XYZ file of C-alpha atoms in Angstrom:
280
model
C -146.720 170.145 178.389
C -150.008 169.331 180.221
C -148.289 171.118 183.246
C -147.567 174.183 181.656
C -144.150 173.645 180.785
C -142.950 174.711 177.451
C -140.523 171.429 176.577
C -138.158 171.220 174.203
C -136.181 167.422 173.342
C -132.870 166.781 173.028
C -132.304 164.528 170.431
C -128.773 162.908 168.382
C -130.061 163.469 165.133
C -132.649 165.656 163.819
C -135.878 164.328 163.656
C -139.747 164.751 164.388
C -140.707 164.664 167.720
C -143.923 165.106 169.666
C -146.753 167.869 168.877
C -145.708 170.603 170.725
C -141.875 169.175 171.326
C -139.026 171.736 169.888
C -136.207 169.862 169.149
C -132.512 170.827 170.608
C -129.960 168.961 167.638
C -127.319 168.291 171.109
C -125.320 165.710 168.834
C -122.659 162.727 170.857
C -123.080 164.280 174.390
C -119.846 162.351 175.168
C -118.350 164.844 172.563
C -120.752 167.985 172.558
C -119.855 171.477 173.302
C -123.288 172.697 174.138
C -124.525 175.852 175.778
C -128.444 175.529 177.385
C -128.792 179.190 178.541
C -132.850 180.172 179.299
C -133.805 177.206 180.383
C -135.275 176.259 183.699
C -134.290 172.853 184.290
C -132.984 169.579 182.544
C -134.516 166.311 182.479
C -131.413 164.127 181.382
C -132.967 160.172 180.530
C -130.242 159.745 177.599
C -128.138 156.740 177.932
C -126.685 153.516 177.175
C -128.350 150.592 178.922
C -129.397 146.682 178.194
C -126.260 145.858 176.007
C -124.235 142.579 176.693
C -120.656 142.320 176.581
C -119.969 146.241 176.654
C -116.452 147.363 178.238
C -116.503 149.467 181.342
C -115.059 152.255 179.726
C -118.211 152.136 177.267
C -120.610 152.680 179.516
C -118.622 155.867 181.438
C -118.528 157.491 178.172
C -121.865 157.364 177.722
C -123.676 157.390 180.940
C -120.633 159.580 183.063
C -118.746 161.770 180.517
C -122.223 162.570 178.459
C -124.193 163.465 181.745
C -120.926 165.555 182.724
C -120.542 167.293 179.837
C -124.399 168.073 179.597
C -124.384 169.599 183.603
C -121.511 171.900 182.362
C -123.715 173.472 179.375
C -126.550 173.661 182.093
C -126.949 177.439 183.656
C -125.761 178.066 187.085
C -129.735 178.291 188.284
C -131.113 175.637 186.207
C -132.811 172.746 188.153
C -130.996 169.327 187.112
C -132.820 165.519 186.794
C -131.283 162.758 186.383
C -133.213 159.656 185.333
C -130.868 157.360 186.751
C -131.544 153.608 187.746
C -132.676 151.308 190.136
C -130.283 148.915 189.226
C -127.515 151.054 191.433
C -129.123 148.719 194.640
C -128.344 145.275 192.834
C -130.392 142.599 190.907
C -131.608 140.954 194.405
C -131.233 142.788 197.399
C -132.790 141.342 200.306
C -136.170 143.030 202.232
C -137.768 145.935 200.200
C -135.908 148.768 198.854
C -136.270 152.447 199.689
C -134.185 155.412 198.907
C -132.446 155.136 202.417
C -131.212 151.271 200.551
C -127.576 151.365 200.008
C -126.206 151.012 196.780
C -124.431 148.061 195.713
C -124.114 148.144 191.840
C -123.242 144.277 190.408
C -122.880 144.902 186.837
C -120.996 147.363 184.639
C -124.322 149.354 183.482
C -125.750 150.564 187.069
C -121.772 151.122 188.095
C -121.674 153.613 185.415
C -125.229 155.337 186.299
C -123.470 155.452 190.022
C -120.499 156.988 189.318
C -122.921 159.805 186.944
C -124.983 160.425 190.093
C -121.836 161.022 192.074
C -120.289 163.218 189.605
C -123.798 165.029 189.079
C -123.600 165.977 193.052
C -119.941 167.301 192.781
C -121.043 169.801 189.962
C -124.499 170.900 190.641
C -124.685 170.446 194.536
C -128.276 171.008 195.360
C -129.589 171.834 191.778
C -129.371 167.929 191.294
C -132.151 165.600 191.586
C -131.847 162.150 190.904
C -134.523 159.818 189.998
C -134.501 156.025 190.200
C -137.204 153.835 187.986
C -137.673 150.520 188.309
C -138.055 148.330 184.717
C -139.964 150.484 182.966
C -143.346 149.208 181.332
C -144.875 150.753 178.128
C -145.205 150.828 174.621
C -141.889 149.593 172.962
C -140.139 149.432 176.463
C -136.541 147.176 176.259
C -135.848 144.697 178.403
C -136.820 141.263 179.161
C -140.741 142.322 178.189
C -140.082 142.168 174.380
C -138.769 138.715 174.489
C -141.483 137.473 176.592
C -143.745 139.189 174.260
C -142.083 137.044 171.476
C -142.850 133.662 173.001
C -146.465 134.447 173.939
C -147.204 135.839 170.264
C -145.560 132.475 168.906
C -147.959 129.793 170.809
C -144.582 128.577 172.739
C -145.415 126.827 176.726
C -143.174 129.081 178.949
C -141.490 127.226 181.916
C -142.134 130.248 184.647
C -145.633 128.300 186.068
C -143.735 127.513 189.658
C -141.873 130.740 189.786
C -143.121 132.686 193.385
C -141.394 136.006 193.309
C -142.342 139.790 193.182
C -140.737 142.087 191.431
C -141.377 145.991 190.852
C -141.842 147.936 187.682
C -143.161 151.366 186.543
C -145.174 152.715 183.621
C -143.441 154.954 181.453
C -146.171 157.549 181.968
C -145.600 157.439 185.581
C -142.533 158.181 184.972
C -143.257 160.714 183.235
C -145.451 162.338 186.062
C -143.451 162.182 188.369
C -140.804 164.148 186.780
C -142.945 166.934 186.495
C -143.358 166.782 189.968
C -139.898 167.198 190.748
C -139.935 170.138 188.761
C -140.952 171.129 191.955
C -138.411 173.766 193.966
C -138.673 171.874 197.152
C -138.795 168.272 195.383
C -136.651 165.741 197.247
C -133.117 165.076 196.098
C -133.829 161.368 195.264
C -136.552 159.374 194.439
C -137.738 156.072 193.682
C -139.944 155.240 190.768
C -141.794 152.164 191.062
C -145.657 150.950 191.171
C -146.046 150.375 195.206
C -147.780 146.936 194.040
C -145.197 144.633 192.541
C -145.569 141.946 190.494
C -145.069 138.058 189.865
C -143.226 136.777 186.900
C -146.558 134.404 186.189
C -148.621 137.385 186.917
C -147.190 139.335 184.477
C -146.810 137.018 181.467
C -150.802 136.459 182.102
C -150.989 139.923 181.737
C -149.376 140.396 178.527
C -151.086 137.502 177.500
C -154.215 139.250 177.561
C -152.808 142.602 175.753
C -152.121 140.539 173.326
C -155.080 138.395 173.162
C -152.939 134.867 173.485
C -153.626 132.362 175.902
C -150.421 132.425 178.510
C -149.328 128.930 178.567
C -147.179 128.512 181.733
C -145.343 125.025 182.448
C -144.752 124.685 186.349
C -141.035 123.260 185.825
C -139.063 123.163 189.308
C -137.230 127.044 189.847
C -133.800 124.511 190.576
C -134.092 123.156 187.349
C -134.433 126.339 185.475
C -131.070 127.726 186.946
C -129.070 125.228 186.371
C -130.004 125.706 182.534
C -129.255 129.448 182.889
C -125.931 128.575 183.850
C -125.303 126.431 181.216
C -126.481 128.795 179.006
C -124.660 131.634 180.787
C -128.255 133.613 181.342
C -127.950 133.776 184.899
C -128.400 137.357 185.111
C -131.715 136.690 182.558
C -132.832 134.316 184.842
C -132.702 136.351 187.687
C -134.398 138.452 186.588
C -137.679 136.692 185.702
C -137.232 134.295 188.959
C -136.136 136.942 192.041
C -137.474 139.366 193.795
C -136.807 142.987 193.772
C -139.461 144.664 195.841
C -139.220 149.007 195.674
C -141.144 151.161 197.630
C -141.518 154.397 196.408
C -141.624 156.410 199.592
C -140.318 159.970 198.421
C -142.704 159.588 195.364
C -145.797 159.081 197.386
C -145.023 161.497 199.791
C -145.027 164.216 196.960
C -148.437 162.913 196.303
C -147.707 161.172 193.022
C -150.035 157.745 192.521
C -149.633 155.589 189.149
C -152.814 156.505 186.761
C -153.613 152.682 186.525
C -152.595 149.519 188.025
C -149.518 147.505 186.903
C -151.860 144.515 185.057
C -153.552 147.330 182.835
C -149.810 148.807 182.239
C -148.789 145.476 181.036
C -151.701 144.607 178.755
C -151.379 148.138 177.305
C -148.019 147.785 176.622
C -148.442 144.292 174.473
C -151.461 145.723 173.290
C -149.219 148.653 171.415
C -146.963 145.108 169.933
C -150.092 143.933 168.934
C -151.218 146.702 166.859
C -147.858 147.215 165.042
C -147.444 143.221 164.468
C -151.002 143.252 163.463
C-alpha cells in the first residue's frame, strides 16, 4: 500500500484484515476453484510449515497442490511470487549460501516447498518469481523464537552460553519490502531474503532478553554435551538449529537495492517486545 499498490488478502475464512486490505474469501486452496482475473500479480506466502510428525503427502497438498491450483486461477499476464523457503538448501550447508547454492531439501516441509517451486516454473515460465526468507523475525513469528521467548520470560538459566555459530534471519517487514520490489518487471527470478549480518544463538537470546526486559541467563555447558541430550530426546533437528550455522547472503536482494530498515538486534528486541505487551 505505501507503494501504490492497491492490495487485496487472501484469506480461509472471512475476517478483518488490515486498513486498507480488501479481503478475497479463496477458501482450502488445495480444493478451491478460484478465478483472479484484473489483477496484476500474486504474492502467494500461504502454507503449511513448523508441524512435527506430518506425512509427506500432507505437506504436497498444502504447499504443491494449493500453490498449483492458485497459478491456474492466476491470468495469463499476471506476475507470480512465491514466498518459498530457505530451508530448500538444508539445515547446515557448509560455506555461505547464495541463490547460485544448490538445493538439497532434508526434511519433508522444504521437499514440499521444492517440488511447488518446480511446478510453479512448469506453469507460469517466466511470470514466476520465487522468493527465499530465512527464519523470519517479528511480532508473533513461529519457530524456535517463541519457545526461547518462554524460558527467558520464566527466569529459567539457558544452556546456549558456549554455543559459537551464526545463523541468518530476516524481519518480517523486510520481507515485506522486498516483495514490493519484485513487483518489479525486470525483478530477478529468485531471491534470497536474509539480513546480510547473521547472528549467534547467544547473541540473539541477549537480544530478546532485552525486548523483553529479562536478564538473559546463559549457562556455558559443553556444545557435545548438549547433543547428545537432543538425541536422547529426539530434538536433533531443534538442536541444530540453535547450535549450527546457516550463513545466507542475499546477493539478488541487494543488488535490487533493498537494505533491512534496522539491524537484526533491534528486530529481535522488537519482536519480544510485541510478547511483552500482550503477556503484560
Amino acid at each position: 500500500m505505501q507503494a501504490g499498490h492497491a492490495v487485496t488478502g487472501g484469506v480461509r475464512h472471512d475476517t478483518t484484515l488490515p486498513e486498507g486490505v480488501a479481503p478475497f474469501v479463496t477458501g482450502d486452496l488445495a480444493t478451491a476453484s478460484l478465478r483472479l482475473d484484473g489483477f496484476d500479480a500474486v504474492v502467494h506466502a500461504a502454507g503449511l510449515a513448523h508441524r512435527r510428525g506430518v506425512p509427506l503427502e500432507v505437506w504436497r497438498r498444502a504447499n504443491v497442490i494449493a500453490s498449483e491450483n492458485l497459478a491456474r486461477a492466476v491470468s495469463s499476464q499476471a506476475r507470480f511470487i512465491y514466498v518459498s523457503s530457505i530451508g530448500i538448501y538444508g539445515r547446515a550447508p557448509s560455506g555461505i549460501v547464495t541463490e547460485q547454492t544448490a538445493s538439497a531439501p532434508q526434511d519433508d516441509y522444504a521437499l514440499s516447498k521444492l517440488e511447488a517451486e518446480e511446478r510453479l516454473a512448469d506453469m507460469l515460465g517466466a511470470r514466476l518469481r520465487i522468493l527465499r526468507p530465512a527464519a523470519i523475525v517479528g511480532p508473533h513469528c513461529p519457530g524456535n523464537i517463541p519457545l526461547l521467548l518462554k524460558l527467558i520470560r520464566r527466569g529459567l538459566p539457558l544452556p546456549f552460553g558456549s554455543i559459537r555459530n551464526a545463523r541468518s534471519f530476516v524481519d518480517i517487514e523486510d520481507v515485506a519490502a522486498l516483495t514490493t520490489l519484485m513487483l518489479q518487471e525486470n525483478a530477478p527470478s529468485l531471491v534470497l531474503a536474509a539480513h546480510p549480518e547473521p547472528i549467534s544463538t547467544p547473541d540473539l537470546i541477549r537480544a530478546l532478553a532485552r525486548g523483553l526486559s529479562r536478564p538473559a541467563r546463559l549457562l556455558p555447558v559443553p556444545t557435545a554435551c548438549l547433543g547428545v541430550v537432543a538425541r536422547v530426546l529426539g530434538r536433533e533437528a531443534m538442536f541444530q538449529s540453535l547450535s549450527g550455522s546457516f550463513i545466507a547472503r542475499p546477493v539478488q536482494a541487494m543488488a535490487m537495492g533493498w537494505r533491512p530498515a534496522r539491524n537484526l538486534s533491534a528486530s529481535l528486541e522488537r519482536a519480544a517486545a510485541a510478547e511483552r505487551v500482550i503477556k503484560g
